[in-house]
Structure formats: C-alpha cells, structure tokens
Tab-separated table of C-alpha atoms in Angstrom:
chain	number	residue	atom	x	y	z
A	1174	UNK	CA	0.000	0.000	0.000
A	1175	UNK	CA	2.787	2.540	0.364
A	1176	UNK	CA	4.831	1.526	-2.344
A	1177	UNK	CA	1.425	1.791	-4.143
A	1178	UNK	CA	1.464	5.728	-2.877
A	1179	UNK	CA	5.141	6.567	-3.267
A	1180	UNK	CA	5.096	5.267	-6.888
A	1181	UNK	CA	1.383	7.311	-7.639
A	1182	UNK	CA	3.086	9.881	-6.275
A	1183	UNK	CA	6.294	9.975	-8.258
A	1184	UNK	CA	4.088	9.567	-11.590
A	1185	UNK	CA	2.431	12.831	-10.296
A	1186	UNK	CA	5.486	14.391	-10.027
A	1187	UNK	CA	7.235	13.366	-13.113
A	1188	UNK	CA	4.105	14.296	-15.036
A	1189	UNK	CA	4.177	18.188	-12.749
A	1190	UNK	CA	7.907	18.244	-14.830
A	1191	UNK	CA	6.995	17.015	-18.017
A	1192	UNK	CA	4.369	19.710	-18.159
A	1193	UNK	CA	6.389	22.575	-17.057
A	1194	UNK	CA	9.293	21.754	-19.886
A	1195	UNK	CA	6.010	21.437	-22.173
A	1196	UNK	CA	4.883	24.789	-20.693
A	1197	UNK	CA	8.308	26.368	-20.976
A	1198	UNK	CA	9.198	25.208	-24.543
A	1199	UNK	CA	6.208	26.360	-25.570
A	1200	UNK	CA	6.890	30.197	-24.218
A	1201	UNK	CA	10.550	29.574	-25.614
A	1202	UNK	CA	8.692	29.081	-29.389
A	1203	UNK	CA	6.638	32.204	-28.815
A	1204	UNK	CA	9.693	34.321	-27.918
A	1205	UNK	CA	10.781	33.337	-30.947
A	1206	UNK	CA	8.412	33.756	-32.990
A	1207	UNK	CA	7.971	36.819	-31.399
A	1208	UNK	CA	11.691	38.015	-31.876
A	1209	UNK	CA	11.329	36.550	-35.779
A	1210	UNK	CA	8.438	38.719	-36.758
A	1211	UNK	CA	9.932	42.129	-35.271
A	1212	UNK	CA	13.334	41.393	-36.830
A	1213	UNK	CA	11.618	40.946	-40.289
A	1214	UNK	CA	9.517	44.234	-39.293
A	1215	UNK	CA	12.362	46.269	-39.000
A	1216	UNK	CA	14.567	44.694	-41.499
A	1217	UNK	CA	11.899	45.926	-44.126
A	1218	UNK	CA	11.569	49.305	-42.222
C-alpha cells in the first residue's frame, strides 16, 4: 500500500515536470516567434 502511494506519487510528479518543460518550450517558441516577426519588421523598415 505505500509503495502503491510513493510510486502514484512519483508519476504525479514526473508528469508536474513534463508539463512545465512542455509549458516552458512552448513560451521559448513564442519568444521566438515573437523576436522573428519584429526582426523581419524592421529589417523591411
């Protein structure tokens, strides 16, 4: 029964990570994105 816990636990917590890379990768691509498009703007300005 505890190992049961420790282990649901640890899958909780591995899954808390692999959302927060997800979550920072994604803001990582905006930036970008974001640093892509004004470049462009002021290399035609």
């Amino acid at each position: 029964m505890i190992a049961q816990h420790s282990t649901s636990f640890a899958g909780r917590v591995i899954r808390n990570d692999i959302g927060v890379i997800g979550f920072l990768a994604r803001v990582v691509a905006l930036a970008r994105e974001l640093c892509g498009f004004f470049r462009q703007r002021f290399a035609l300005a």
